[in-house]
Structure formats: C-alpha cells, structure tokens
Amino acid sequence: MTLSGKTAVITGSNSGIGLGIVHELAKAGVNVVLNSFTNSEEDHALAIEIAKEYGVKAKYVSADMSKGNDCRRLIADAGVCDILINNAGIQHISPIQDFPVDKWDAIIAINLSSVFHTTAAALPLMRVAGWGRVINIASAHGLRASPFKAAYVSAKHGVIGMTKVVGLETAKEAITANAICPGYVLTKLVEGQIPATAKEYGISEEEAINTVILAKQPSKEFVTVEQLAGIVTFLCSDSAAQITGTSINADGGWTSQ
Ligand code: NAD
C-alpha cells in the first residue's frame, strides 16, 4: 500500500514537530492540510512552498484548536482526511496554586478537547474511504508527571486515554489510532519553557536545560523532529496495521525509569 495520494490533516503545523511531519508525509506523496490559528501570509506561503517542493496538493486552513467548532470546520474544509495528526499544543508552567485559570482552560481545550473534536469529525471520512490513521502527538508527560505542569500533564494523560478508546472503537476496521510520546524536542514550545523553568527553580537557563529539562532524559539528547516524523510514517504503513490504541515512546529512555 502506498501513501501517495492520501490526504493528511496536521493540526498546529506551521512550526516544530507538526511542520516536520508535513514535510515527511508530503515527501511520501501525501496531500497535506496545514493548520494554525495565525492566518498569516507566511502560513499560506508555506503551503504553496510545500506543494511546489514535493509535487503534492497542500493547503493552509486557519482554525483555532481551542474552539470545538473550529476543530470540526478544519476537517470539513479538508473534505478528505485519511490521516489525522493531532499535534497542536501549548504549555504553561506554574505551581498549581498560582496556575492561571485561563491557561488551564486553554491547555485542556487545545491539547485535549481538540483531539476529541477532530477525531469525531474525521472518523466518518475515514470510514467512507475504508482506511484511516489517527496519530496523536502526546508526550512523555502523558505517562509521567513533572511539577508545575498540571494542565499539560492532565491533558496529555487524557490524550493517551482517548487514543485507547478510539483504537477500540475502530478495531474491526482498517483504521488505527495511536499516540507518539516524545521526550524533549528543541522546538519553540521547549525554548519557551527554559526561562520559566530557570525562574521556578532559581537557576540559570543553561542549568535549567542540563539539570531540569534533560535530567529525565537518560540519553541526554533532545529527540529530533525528523525522528518523530519517521515514526508517523511507520504508523501509516502496512507494517503498523495491527498496532492500535497504544503509544510509542521516543524519549531517550525517560519512561523506562
Ligand atoms: P511548537 O510551539 O513549535 O508547535 C505548536 C503548534 O501548535 C504550532 O504550529 C502552533 O501554531 C500550534 N498551535 C498552538 N495553539 C494553537 C491553536 N489554538 N490552534 C491551532 N494551532 C495552534 O511546539 P512543538 O514542540 O512542535 O509541539 C507540537 C506538539 O508536540 C504539542 O502537542 C506538544 O505538546 C508536543 N510535544 C512536544 C515536545 C517538545 O519537547 N517540544 C515533547 C512532547 C510533546
């Protein structure tokens, strides 16, 4: 089975891991729908560049993954959704007693509820096509906790639970649902945590990287976007047809501890 000609919707894909997945899938001939909520000229230009570089169809759809209706409209605008990559996500670091309620609400909406809405909208399209892949970018924080990340850890644990449910509900069909649980990847999301982590622990930013952030990652190396994109391609392949309702960890040994 070739992936060429299939269509993938990748939420939160104008940067970081999502954009890496866009490149990898487009390289395999998959038509891609890029998304963010920013709707900038650069976002639209990015889709044009991807189409030109890989000779696939690519379009950018602006939709705010914190809003259920937008999540469902994204899938409706795509029209076809053989591969759904739930990747959009944000982070906020704060002790629980000071955790801003608006940040809690936003993280639960973007990192967890969006997965419910897009999946609910995409499964009927996959059933019409007779094939589908749901791939949720969860996190090692879907399996382990860290202090000061109440909303993120709760949302990512929720994503793993939802992945299991979707895997069971589609088990008799040619549709699979899995999560990928990365350890730390040096994207904007992590770069943004370095100053906050340094502040919470009262240490320098360099110490925050070495003694707090990579402390849990025994390999002492960041996971790369390309490695994660490769796991996505594998999960889309025939070899992964019986892998469903589970998660693949790419965390340099973090969750073995
Ligand atoms: P990133 O900040 O580069 O990318 C996040 C993406 O989400 C961006 O494209 C952004 O535009 C989009 N986004 C944010 N809010 C949105 C909204 N309301 N509507 C639509 N799109 C929105 O960060 P990243 O590291 O590439 O993160 C991607 C995913 O990977 C997230 O779910 C994150 O939790 C997960 N993850 C990241 C790491 C890491 O170390 N970087 C580790 C584990 C899991």
PDB file of C-alpha atoms and ligand atoms in Angstrom:
ATOM      1  CA  MET A   1       0.000   0.000   0.000  1.00  0.00           C
ATOM      2  CA  THR A   2       1.333   3.400  -0.946  1.00  0.00           C
ATOM      3  CA  LEU A   3       0.624   6.574   0.947  1.00  0.00           C
ATOM      4  CA  SER A   4       0.837   8.591  -2.254  1.00  0.00           C
ATOM      5  CA  GLY A   5      -2.443  10.375  -2.999  1.00  0.00           C
ATOM      6  CA  LYS A   6      -3.786  10.099   0.547  1.00  0.00           C
ATOM      7  CA  THR A   7      -4.691  13.276   2.452  1.00  0.00           C
ATOM      8  CA  ALA A   8      -3.389  14.215   5.884  1.00  0.00           C
ATOM      9  CA  VAL A   9      -4.617  16.942   8.209  1.00  0.00           C
ATOM     10  CA  ILE A  10      -1.948  18.061  10.653  1.00  0.00           C
ATOM     11  CA  THR A  11      -3.124  20.388  13.413  1.00  0.00           C
ATOM     12  CA  GLY A  12      -0.692  23.062  14.597  1.00  0.00           C
ATOM     13  CA  SER A  13       1.650  22.572  11.684  1.00  0.00           C
ATOM     14  CA  ASN A  14       3.234  25.919  10.878  1.00  0.00           C
ATOM     15  CA  SER A  15       6.247  25.132  13.101  1.00  0.00           C
ATOM     16  CA  GLY A  16       8.077  22.489  15.103  1.00  0.00           C
ATOM     17  CA  ILE A  17       7.008  18.846  15.125  1.00  0.00           C
ATOM     18  CA  GLY A  18       3.858  19.466  13.057  1.00  0.00           C
ATOM     19  CA  LEU A  19       5.814  21.104  10.241  1.00  0.00           C
ATOM     20  CA  GLY A  20       8.361  18.273  10.313  1.00  0.00           C
ATOM     21  CA  ILE A  21       5.512  15.778   9.873  1.00  0.00           C
ATOM     22  CA  VAL A  22       4.121  17.852   6.987  1.00  0.00           C
ATOM     23  CA  HIS A  23       7.491  17.583   5.170  1.00  0.00           C
ATOM     24  CA  GLU A  24       7.826  13.838   5.806  1.00  0.00           C
ATOM     25  CA  LEU A  25       4.299  12.997   4.635  1.00  0.00           C
ATOM     26  CA  ALA A  26       4.495  15.304   1.601  1.00  0.00           C
ATOM     27  CA  LYS A  27       7.803  13.615   0.687  1.00  0.00           C
ATOM     28  CA  ALA A  28       5.837  10.327   0.628  1.00  0.00           C
ATOM     29  CA  GLY A  29       3.331  11.872  -1.811  1.00  0.00           C
ATOM     30  CA  VAL A  30       0.626  12.627   0.753  1.00  0.00           C
ATOM     31  CA  ASN A  31      -1.538  15.714   0.148  1.00  0.00           C
ATOM     32  CA  VAL A  32      -1.357  17.875   3.261  1.00  0.00           C
ATOM     33  CA  VAL A  33      -3.614  20.309   5.073  1.00  0.00           C
ATOM     34  CA  LEU A  34      -1.604  22.664   7.265  1.00  0.00           C
ATOM     35  CA  ASN A  35      -3.165  24.458  10.219  1.00  0.00           C
ATOM     36  CA  SER A  36      -2.626  27.089  12.847  1.00  0.00           C
ATOM     37  CA  PHE A  37      -4.789  29.926  14.129  1.00  0.00           C
ATOM     38  CA  THR A  38      -2.495  32.724  12.914  1.00  0.00           C
ATOM     39  CA  ASN A  39      -3.731  33.033   9.290  1.00  0.00           C
ATOM     40  CA  SER A  40      -0.644  34.995   8.228  1.00  0.00           C
ATOM     41  CA  GLU A  41       0.767  35.480   4.727  1.00  0.00           C
ATOM     42  CA  GLU A  42       3.654  33.221   5.773  1.00  0.00           C
ATOM     43  CA  ASP A  43       1.222  30.437   6.702  1.00  0.00           C
ATOM     44  CA  HIS A  44      -0.378  30.476   3.242  1.00  0.00           C
ATOM     45  CA  ALA A  45       3.035  30.816   1.559  1.00  0.00           C
ATOM     46  CA  LEU A  46       4.256  27.754   3.486  1.00  0.00           C
ATOM     47  CA  ALA A  47       1.516  25.592   1.944  1.00  0.00           C
ATOM     48  CA  ILE A  48       2.409  26.867  -1.538  1.00  0.00           C
ATOM     49  CA  GLU A  49       6.093  26.065  -0.928  1.00  0.00           C
ATOM     50  CA  ILE A  50       5.297  22.525   0.271  1.00  0.00           C
ATOM     51  CA  ALA A  51       3.122  21.875  -2.798  1.00  0.00           C
ATOM     52  CA  LYS A  52       5.908  23.074  -5.093  1.00  0.00           C
ATOM     53  CA  GLU A  53       8.709  21.226  -3.289  1.00  0.00           C
ATOM     54  CA  TYR A  54       7.018  17.809  -3.210  1.00  0.00           C
ATOM     55  CA  GLY A  55       4.503  17.968  -6.088  1.00  0.00           C
ATOM     56  CA  VAL A  56       1.518  17.302  -3.793  1.00  0.00           C
ATOM     57  CA  LYS A  57      -1.634  19.266  -3.026  1.00  0.00           C
ATOM     58  CA  ALA A  58      -1.145  21.428   0.063  1.00  0.00           C
ATOM     59  CA  LYS A  59      -3.437  23.945   1.642  1.00  0.00           C
ATOM     60  CA  TYR A  60      -3.439  26.021   4.780  1.00  0.00           C
ATOM     61  CA  VAL A  61      -6.630  26.228   6.865  1.00  0.00           C
ATOM     62  CA  SER A  62      -6.759  28.717   9.707  1.00  0.00           C
ATOM     63  CA  ALA A  63      -8.684  27.237  12.645  1.00  0.00           C
ATOM     64  CA  ASP A  64      -8.321  27.789  16.369  1.00  0.00           C
ATOM     65  CA  MET A  65      -7.906  24.408  18.078  1.00  0.00           C
ATOM     66  CA  SER A  66      -9.139  25.918  21.351  1.00  0.00           C
ATOM     67  CA  LYS A  67     -12.621  26.069  19.786  1.00  0.00           C
ATOM     68  CA  GLY A  68     -14.621  22.913  19.120  1.00  0.00           C
ATOM     69  CA  ASN A  69     -16.422  24.360  16.095  1.00  0.00           C
ATOM     70  CA  ASP A  70     -13.114  25.382  14.503  1.00  0.00           C
ATOM     71  CA  CYS A  71     -11.696  21.897  15.028  1.00  0.00           C
ATOM     72  CA  ARG A  72     -14.668  20.359  13.239  1.00  0.00           C
ATOM     73  CA  ARG A  73     -14.584  23.017  10.472  1.00  0.00           C
ATOM     74  CA  LEU A  74     -10.906  22.211   9.829  1.00  0.00           C
ATOM     75  CA  ILE A  75     -11.830  18.622   8.973  1.00  0.00           C
ATOM     76  CA  ALA A  76     -14.883  19.733   6.959  1.00  0.00           C
ATOM     77  CA  ASP A  77     -12.722  22.179   4.956  1.00  0.00           C
ATOM     78  CA  ALA A  78     -10.191  19.430   4.273  1.00  0.00           C
ATOM     79  CA  GLY A  79     -13.047  17.391   2.735  1.00  0.00           C
ATOM     80  CA  VAL A  80     -10.923  14.214   2.891  1.00  0.00           C
ATOM     81  CA  CYS A  81      -8.962  13.071   5.923  1.00  0.00           C
ATOM     82  CA  ASP A  82      -7.187   9.725   5.604  1.00  0.00           C
ATOM     83  CA  ILE A  83      -4.522  10.626   8.142  1.00  0.00           C
ATOM     84  CA  LEU A  84      -5.257  12.849  11.133  1.00  0.00           C
ATOM     85  CA  ILE A  85      -2.293  14.124  13.110  1.00  0.00           C
ATOM     86  CA  ASN A  86      -3.403  15.798  16.329  1.00  0.00           C
ATOM     87  CA  ASN A  87      -0.334  17.859  17.077  1.00  0.00           C
ATOM     88  CA  ALA A  88      -1.401  21.374  18.167  1.00  0.00           C
ATOM     89  CA  GLY A  89      -0.315  22.036  21.706  1.00  0.00           C
ATOM     90  CA  ILE A  90       0.752  24.709  24.150  1.00  0.00           C
ATOM     91  CA  GLN A  91       2.429  24.711  27.554  1.00  0.00           C
ATOM     92  CA  HIS A  92       2.344  26.825  30.702  1.00  0.00           C
ATOM     93  CA  ILE A  93       4.492  26.328  33.785  1.00  0.00           C
ATOM     94  CA  SER A  94       3.332  27.403  37.208  1.00  0.00           C
ATOM     95  CA  PRO A  95       2.769  25.953  40.678  1.00  0.00           C
ATOM     96  CA  ILE A  96      -0.799  24.697  40.905  1.00  0.00           C
ATOM     97  CA  GLN A  97      -1.996  27.292  43.440  1.00  0.00           C
ATOM     98  CA  ASP A  98      -0.955  30.097  41.073  1.00  0.00           C
ATOM     99  CA  PHE A  99      -1.879  28.333  37.829  1.00  0.00           C
ATOM    100  CA  PRO A 100      -3.944  30.874  35.837  1.00  0.00           C
ATOM    101  CA  VAL A 101      -7.446  29.556  35.142  1.00  0.00           C
ATOM    102  CA  ASP A 102      -7.370  30.863  31.561  1.00  0.00           C
ATOM    103  CA  LYS A 103      -4.145  28.914  30.910  1.00  0.00           C
ATOM    104  CA  TRP A 104      -5.690  25.747  32.372  1.00  0.00           C
ATOM    105  CA  ASP A 105      -8.751  26.167  30.129  1.00  0.00           C
ATOM    106  CA  ALA A 106      -6.648  26.884  27.024  1.00  0.00           C
ATOM    107  CA  ILE A 107      -4.325  23.903  27.541  1.00  0.00           C
ATOM    108  CA  ILE A 108      -7.190  21.482  28.158  1.00  0.00           C
ATOM    109  CA  ALA A 109      -9.014  22.842  25.085  1.00  0.00           C
ATOM    110  CA  ILE A 110      -6.044  22.860  22.671  1.00  0.00           C
ATOM    111  CA  ASN A 111      -4.093  19.819  23.915  1.00  0.00           C
ATOM    112  CA  LEU A 112      -7.040  17.533  24.767  1.00  0.00           C
ATOM    113  CA  SER A 113     -10.516  18.625  23.638  1.00  0.00           C
ATOM    114  CA  SER A 114      -9.326  19.399  20.082  1.00  0.00           C
ATOM    115  CA  VAL A 115      -8.357  15.722  19.734  1.00  0.00           C
ATOM    116  CA  PHE A 116     -11.935  14.736  20.580  1.00  0.00           C
ATOM    117  CA  HIS A 117     -13.450  17.202  18.085  1.00  0.00           C
ATOM    118  CA  THR A 118     -11.143  16.497  15.123  1.00  0.00           C
ATOM    119  CA  THR A 119     -11.348  12.739  15.651  1.00  0.00           C
ATOM    120  CA  ALA A 120     -15.144  12.835  15.849  1.00  0.00           C
ATOM    121  CA  ALA A 121     -15.228  14.770  12.565  1.00  0.00           C
ATOM    122  CA  ALA A 122     -12.561  12.705  10.787  1.00  0.00           C
ATOM    123  CA  LEU A 123     -13.679   9.126  11.558  1.00  0.00           C
ATOM    124  CA  PRO A 124     -16.749   9.276   9.250  1.00  0.00           C
ATOM    125  CA  LEU A 125     -14.450  10.400   6.382  1.00  0.00           C
ATOM    126  CA  MET A 126     -12.023   7.557   7.105  1.00  0.00           C
ATOM    127  CA  ARG A 127     -14.928   5.095   7.148  1.00  0.00           C
ATOM    128  CA  VAL A 128     -16.070   6.316   3.713  1.00  0.00           C
ATOM    129  CA  ALA A 129     -12.503   5.856   2.439  1.00  0.00           C
ATOM    130  CA  GLY A 130     -12.246   2.438   4.140  1.00  0.00           C
ATOM    131  CA  TRP A 131      -8.852   3.273   5.653  1.00  0.00           C
ATOM    132  CA  GLY A 132      -7.513   5.708   8.211  1.00  0.00           C
ATOM    133  CA  ARG A 133      -4.822   6.629  10.682  1.00  0.00           C
ATOM    134  CA  VAL A 134      -5.278   8.789  13.784  1.00  0.00           C
ATOM    135  CA  ILE A 135      -1.940   9.770  15.296  1.00  0.00           C
ATOM    136  CA  ASN A 136      -1.917  11.857  18.447  1.00  0.00           C
ATOM    137  CA  ILE A 137       1.239  13.663  19.456  1.00  0.00           C
ATOM    138  CA  ALA A 138       1.021  13.130  23.207  1.00  0.00           C
ATOM    139  CA  SER A 139       4.173  13.318  25.334  1.00  0.00           C
ATOM    140  CA  ALA A 140       6.265  11.504  27.916  1.00  0.00           C
ATOM    141  CA  HIS A 141       4.119  13.747  30.119  1.00  0.00           C
ATOM    142  CA  GLY A 142       1.172  11.572  29.059  1.00  0.00           C
ATOM    143  CA  LEU A 143       2.802   8.785  31.089  1.00  0.00           C
ATOM    144  CA  ARG A 144       4.837  10.614  33.734  1.00  0.00           C
ATOM    145  CA  ALA A 145       4.362  13.847  35.677  1.00  0.00           C
ATOM    146  CA  SER A 146       6.577  16.813  36.423  1.00  0.00           C
ATOM    147  CA  PRO A 147       5.903  19.600  38.905  1.00  0.00           C
ATOM    148  CA  PHE A 148       4.416  22.902  37.666  1.00  0.00           C
ATOM    149  CA  LYS A 149       2.751  21.337  34.604  1.00  0.00           C
ATOM    150  CA  ALA A 150      -0.711  20.487  35.977  1.00  0.00           C
ATOM    151  CA  ALA A 151      -2.685  21.292  32.846  1.00  0.00           C
ATOM    152  CA  TYR A 152      -0.212  19.838  30.339  1.00  0.00           C
ATOM    153  CA  VAL A 153       0.267  16.570  32.238  1.00  0.00           C
ATOM    154  CA  SER A 154      -3.502  16.209  32.730  1.00  0.00           C
ATOM    155  CA  ALA A 155      -4.232  16.906  29.064  1.00  0.00           C
ATOM    156  CA  LYS A 156      -1.555  14.532  27.751  1.00  0.00           C
ATOM    157  CA  HIS A 157      -2.682  11.702  30.073  1.00  0.00           C
ATOM    158  CA  GLY A 158      -6.166  12.365  28.659  1.00  0.00           C
ATOM    159  CA  VAL A 159      -4.895  12.087  25.090  1.00  0.00           C
ATOM    160  CA  ILE A 160      -3.469   8.638  25.826  1.00  0.00           C
ATOM    161  CA  GLY A 161      -6.803   7.563  27.288  1.00  0.00           C
ATOM    162  CA  MET A 162      -8.682   8.873  24.263  1.00  0.00           C
ATOM    163  CA  THR A 163      -6.242   7.100  21.915  1.00  0.00           C
ATOM    164  CA  LYS A 164      -7.127   3.790  23.599  1.00  0.00           C
ATOM    165  CA  VAL A 165     -10.858   4.450  23.207  1.00  0.00           C
ATOM    166  CA  VAL A 166     -10.532   5.354  19.509  1.00  0.00           C
ATOM    167  CA  GLY A 167      -8.363   2.270  18.951  1.00  0.00           C
ATOM    168  CA  LEU A 168     -11.106   0.086  20.439  1.00  0.00           C
ATOM    169  CA  GLU A 169     -13.971   1.803  18.596  1.00  0.00           C
ATOM    170  CA  THR A 170     -12.217   1.277  15.234  1.00  0.00           C
ATOM    171  CA  ALA A 171     -10.608  -2.097  16.000  1.00  0.00           C
ATOM    172  CA  LYS A 172     -12.610  -4.049  13.404  1.00  0.00           C
ATOM    173  CA  GLU A 173     -11.930  -1.506  10.645  1.00  0.00           C
ATOM    174  CA  ALA A 174      -8.821  -0.623   8.611  1.00  0.00           C
ATOM    175  CA  ILE A 175      -8.361   2.357  10.892  1.00  0.00           C
ATOM    176  CA  THR A 176      -5.802   2.644  13.689  1.00  0.00           C
ATOM    177  CA  ALA A 177      -5.342   5.210  16.448  1.00  0.00           C
ATOM    178  CA  ASN A 178      -2.051   5.624  18.245  1.00  0.00           C
ATOM    179  CA  ALA A 179      -0.140   8.183  20.235  1.00  0.00           C
ATOM    180  CA  ILE A 180       3.510   9.146  19.996  1.00  0.00           C
ATOM    181  CA  CYS A 181       5.085  10.166  23.296  1.00  0.00           C
ATOM    182  CA  PRO A 182       8.164  12.292  22.705  1.00  0.00           C
ATOM    183  CA  GLY A 183      10.596  13.309  25.367  1.00  0.00           C
ATOM    184  CA  TYR A 184      12.069  16.783  24.954  1.00  0.00           C
ATOM    185  CA  VAL A 185      12.374  18.144  21.418  1.00  0.00           C
ATOM    186  CA  LEU A 186      14.061  21.502  20.927  1.00  0.00           C
ATOM    187  CA  THR A 187      11.164  23.449  19.382  1.00  0.00           C
ATOM    188  CA  LYS A 188       9.620  26.817  20.225  1.00  0.00           C
ATOM    189  CA  LEU A 189       7.475  25.075  22.866  1.00  0.00           C
ATOM    190  CA  VAL A 190      10.554  23.920  24.803  1.00  0.00           C
ATOM    191  CA  GLU A 191      12.602  27.048  24.125  1.00  0.00           C
ATOM    192  CA  GLY A 192       9.739  28.958  25.796  1.00  0.00           C
ATOM    193  CA  GLN A 193       9.960  26.773  28.919  1.00  0.00           C
ATOM    194  CA  ILE A 194      13.647  27.345  29.556  1.00  0.00           C
ATOM    195  CA  PRO A 195      13.332  30.837  31.142  1.00  0.00           C
ATOM    196  CA  ALA A 196      10.235  29.798  33.161  1.00  0.00           C
ATOM    197  CA  THR A 197      11.944  26.635  34.419  1.00  0.00           C
ATOM    198  CA  ALA A 198      15.045  28.641  35.372  1.00  0.00           C
ATOM    199  CA  LYS A 199      12.804  31.060  37.281  1.00  0.00           C
ATOM    200  CA  GLU A 200      10.820  28.370  39.116  1.00  0.00           C
ATOM    201  CA  TYR A 201      13.999  26.580  40.222  1.00  0.00           C
ATOM    202  CA  GLY A 202      16.046  29.774  40.766  1.00  0.00           C
ATOM    203  CA  ILE A 203      18.865  28.638  38.432  1.00  0.00           C
ATOM    204  CA  SER A 204      20.460  29.785  35.152  1.00  0.00           C
ATOM    205  CA  GLU A 205      18.937  28.853  31.790  1.00  0.00           C
ATOM    206  CA  GLU A 206      21.896  26.576  30.992  1.00  0.00           C
ATOM    207  CA  GLU A 207      21.444  24.774  34.300  1.00  0.00           C
ATOM    208  CA  ALA A 208      17.713  24.540  33.575  1.00  0.00           C
ATOM    209  CA  ILE A 209      18.446  22.640  30.321  1.00  0.00           C
ATOM    210  CA  ASN A 210      21.021  20.274  31.820  1.00  0.00           C
ATOM    211  CA  THR A 211      19.766  19.713  35.350  1.00  0.00           C
ATOM    212  CA  VAL A 212      15.988  20.037  34.968  1.00  0.00           C
ATOM    213  CA  ILE A 213      14.846  19.603  31.365  1.00  0.00           C
ATOM    214  CA  LEU A 214      17.224  16.865  30.177  1.00  0.00           C
ATOM    215  CA  ALA A 215      17.560  15.461  33.688  1.00  0.00           C
ATOM    216  CA  LYS A 216      14.748  12.998  32.963  1.00  0.00           C
ATOM    217  CA  GLN A 217      16.037  12.036  29.515  1.00  0.00           C
ATOM    218  CA  PRO A 218      18.790   9.431  30.104  1.00  0.00           C
ATOM    219  CA  SER A 219      20.162   9.799  26.554  1.00  0.00           C
ATOM    220  CA  LYS A 220      20.910  13.462  27.422  1.00  0.00           C
ATOM    221  CA  GLU A 221      19.972  14.313  23.852  1.00  0.00           C
ATOM    222  CA  PHE A 222      16.936  16.112  22.509  1.00  0.00           C
ATOM    223  CA  VAL A 223      14.611  13.989  20.332  1.00  0.00           C
ATOM    224  CA  THR A 224      14.528  15.370  16.771  1.00  0.00           C
ATOM    225  CA  VAL A 225      11.533  16.409  14.698  1.00  0.00           C
ATOM    226  CA  GLU A 226      12.775  14.123  11.901  1.00  0.00           C
ATOM    227  CA  GLN A 227      12.814  11.082  14.223  1.00  0.00           C
ATOM    228  CA  LEU A 228       9.192  11.749  15.198  1.00  0.00           C
ATOM    229  CA  ALA A 229       8.145  12.266  11.582  1.00  0.00           C
ATOM    230  CA  GLY A 230       9.702   8.864  10.777  1.00  0.00           C
ATOM    231  CA  ILE A 231       7.535   7.226  13.470  1.00  0.00           C
ATOM    232  CA  VAL A 232       4.460   8.825  11.881  1.00  0.00           C
ATOM    233  CA  THR A 233       5.352   7.307   8.501  1.00  0.00           C
ATOM    234  CA  PHE A 234       5.825   3.919  10.159  1.00  0.00           C
ATOM    235  CA  LEU A 235       2.426   4.136  11.889  1.00  0.00           C
ATOM    236  CA  CYS A 236       0.869   4.907   8.496  1.00  0.00           C
ATOM    237  CA  SER A 237       2.481   1.849   6.897  1.00  0.00           C
ATOM    238  CA  ASP A 238       1.019  -1.648   6.456  1.00  0.00           C
ATOM    239  CA  SER A 239       3.555  -2.968   8.988  1.00  0.00           C
ATOM    240  CA  ALA A 240       1.685  -0.996  11.664  1.00  0.00           C
ATOM    241  CA  ALA A 241      -1.810  -2.166  10.689  1.00  0.00           C
ATOM    242  CA  GLN A 242      -2.216  -4.185  13.930  1.00  0.00           C
ATOM    243  CA  ILE A 243      -0.713  -1.504  16.157  1.00  0.00           C
ATOM    244  CA  THR A 244      -3.673   0.355  17.599  1.00  0.00           C
ATOM    245  CA  GLY A 245      -4.830   2.004  20.806  1.00  0.00           C
ATOM    246  CA  THR A 246      -1.298   2.263  22.083  1.00  0.00           C
ATOM    247  CA  SER A 247       1.590   4.676  22.281  1.00  0.00           C
ATOM    248  CA  ILE A 248       5.157   4.679  21.006  1.00  0.00           C
ATOM    249  CA  ASN A 249       7.653   6.395  23.268  1.00  0.00           C
ATOM    250  CA  ALA A 250      10.552   8.345  21.778  1.00  0.00           C
ATOM    251  CA  ASP A 251      12.063   9.759  24.923  1.00  0.00           C
ATOM    252  CA  GLY A 252      15.695   8.649  25.214  1.00  0.00           C
ATOM    253  CA  GLY A 253      14.730   6.223  27.996  1.00  0.00           C
ATOM    254  CA  TRP A 254      12.735   8.664  30.171  1.00  0.00           C
ATOM    255  CA  THR A 255       9.744   6.395  30.789  1.00  0.00           C
ATOM    256  CA  SER A 256      11.905   3.311  31.448  1.00  0.00           C
ATOM    257  CA  GLN A 257      12.815   4.832  34.790  1.00  0.00           C
TER     258      GLN A 257
HETATM  259  P1  NAD B   1       5.520  24.416  18.598  1.00  0.00           P
HETATM  260  O1  NAD B   1       5.198  25.537  19.510  1.00  0.00           O
HETATM  261  O2  NAD B   1       6.632  24.575  17.616  1.00  0.00           O
HETATM  262  O3  NAD B   1       4.231  23.975  17.784  1.00  0.00           O
HETATM  263  C1  NAD B   1       2.929  24.065  18.301  1.00  0.00           C
HETATM  264  C2  NAD B   1       1.984  24.215  17.132  1.00  0.00           C
HETATM  265  O4  NAD B   1       0.672  24.334  17.653  1.00  0.00           O
HETATM  266  C3  NAD B   1       2.279  25.472  16.312  1.00  0.00           C
HETATM  267  O5  NAD B   1       2.152  25.166  14.944  1.00  0.00           O
HETATM  268  C4  NAD B   1       1.164  26.419  16.734  1.00  0.00           C
HETATM  269  O6  NAD B   1       0.802  27.323  15.693  1.00  0.00           O
HETATM  270  C5  NAD B   1       0.045  25.434  17.011  1.00  0.00           C
HETATM  271  N1  NAD B   1      -0.997  25.985  17.869  1.00  0.00           N
HETATM  272  C6  NAD B   1      -0.891  26.494  19.116  1.00  0.00           C
HETATM  273  N2  NAD B   1      -2.088  26.919  19.538  1.00  0.00           N
HETATM  274  C7  NAD B   1      -2.971  26.659  18.548  1.00  0.00           C
HETATM  275  C8  NAD B   1      -4.366  26.871  18.384  1.00  0.00           C
HETATM  276  N3  NAD B   1      -5.101  27.452  19.330  1.00  0.00           N
HETATM  277  N4  NAD B   1      -4.938  26.479  17.221  1.00  0.00           N
HETATM  278  C9  NAD B   1      -4.202  25.918  16.237  1.00  0.00           C
HETATM  279  N5  NAD B   1      -2.881  25.687  16.334  1.00  0.00           N
HETATM  280  C10 NAD B   1      -2.282  26.062  17.479  1.00  0.00           C
HETATM  281  O7  NAD B   1       5.765  23.160  19.550  1.00  0.00           O
HETATM  282  P2  NAD B   1       6.081  21.618  19.264  1.00  0.00           P
HETATM  283  O8  NAD B   1       7.107  21.232  20.235  1.00  0.00           O
HETATM  284  O9  NAD B   1       6.293  21.359  17.815  1.00  0.00           O
HETATM  285  O10 NAD B   1       4.703  20.945  19.766  1.00  0.00           O
HETATM  286  C11 NAD B   1       3.894  20.136  18.958  1.00  0.00           C
HETATM  287  C12 NAD B   1       3.237  19.067  19.812  1.00  0.00           C
HETATM  288  O11 NAD B   1       4.233  18.197  20.330  1.00  0.00           O
HETATM  289  C13 NAD B   1       2.469  19.612  21.024  1.00  0.00           C
HETATM  290  O12 NAD B   1       1.259  18.902  21.180  1.00  0.00           O
HETATM  291  C14 NAD B   1       3.403  19.304  22.171  1.00  0.00           C
HETATM  292  O13 NAD B   1       2.715  19.167  23.384  1.00  0.00           O
HETATM  293  C15 NAD B   1       4.017  18.011  21.705  1.00  0.00           C
HETATM  294  N6  NAD B   1       5.276  17.676  22.379  1.00  0.00           N
HETATM  295  C16 NAD B   1       6.352  18.499  22.273  1.00  0.00           C
HETATM  296  C17 NAD B   1       7.516  18.164  22.946  1.00  0.00           C
HETATM  297  C18 NAD B   1       8.735  19.023  22.899  1.00  0.00           C
HETATM  298  O14 NAD B   1       9.662  18.745  23.668  1.00  0.00           O
HETATM  299  N7  NAD B   1       8.807  20.015  22.041  1.00  0.00           N
HETATM  300  C19 NAD B   1       7.577  16.983  23.700  1.00  0.00           C
HETATM  301  C20 NAD B   1       6.452  16.170  23.770  1.00  0.00           C
HETATM  302  C21 NAD B   1       5.305  16.529  23.104  1.00  0.00           C
END
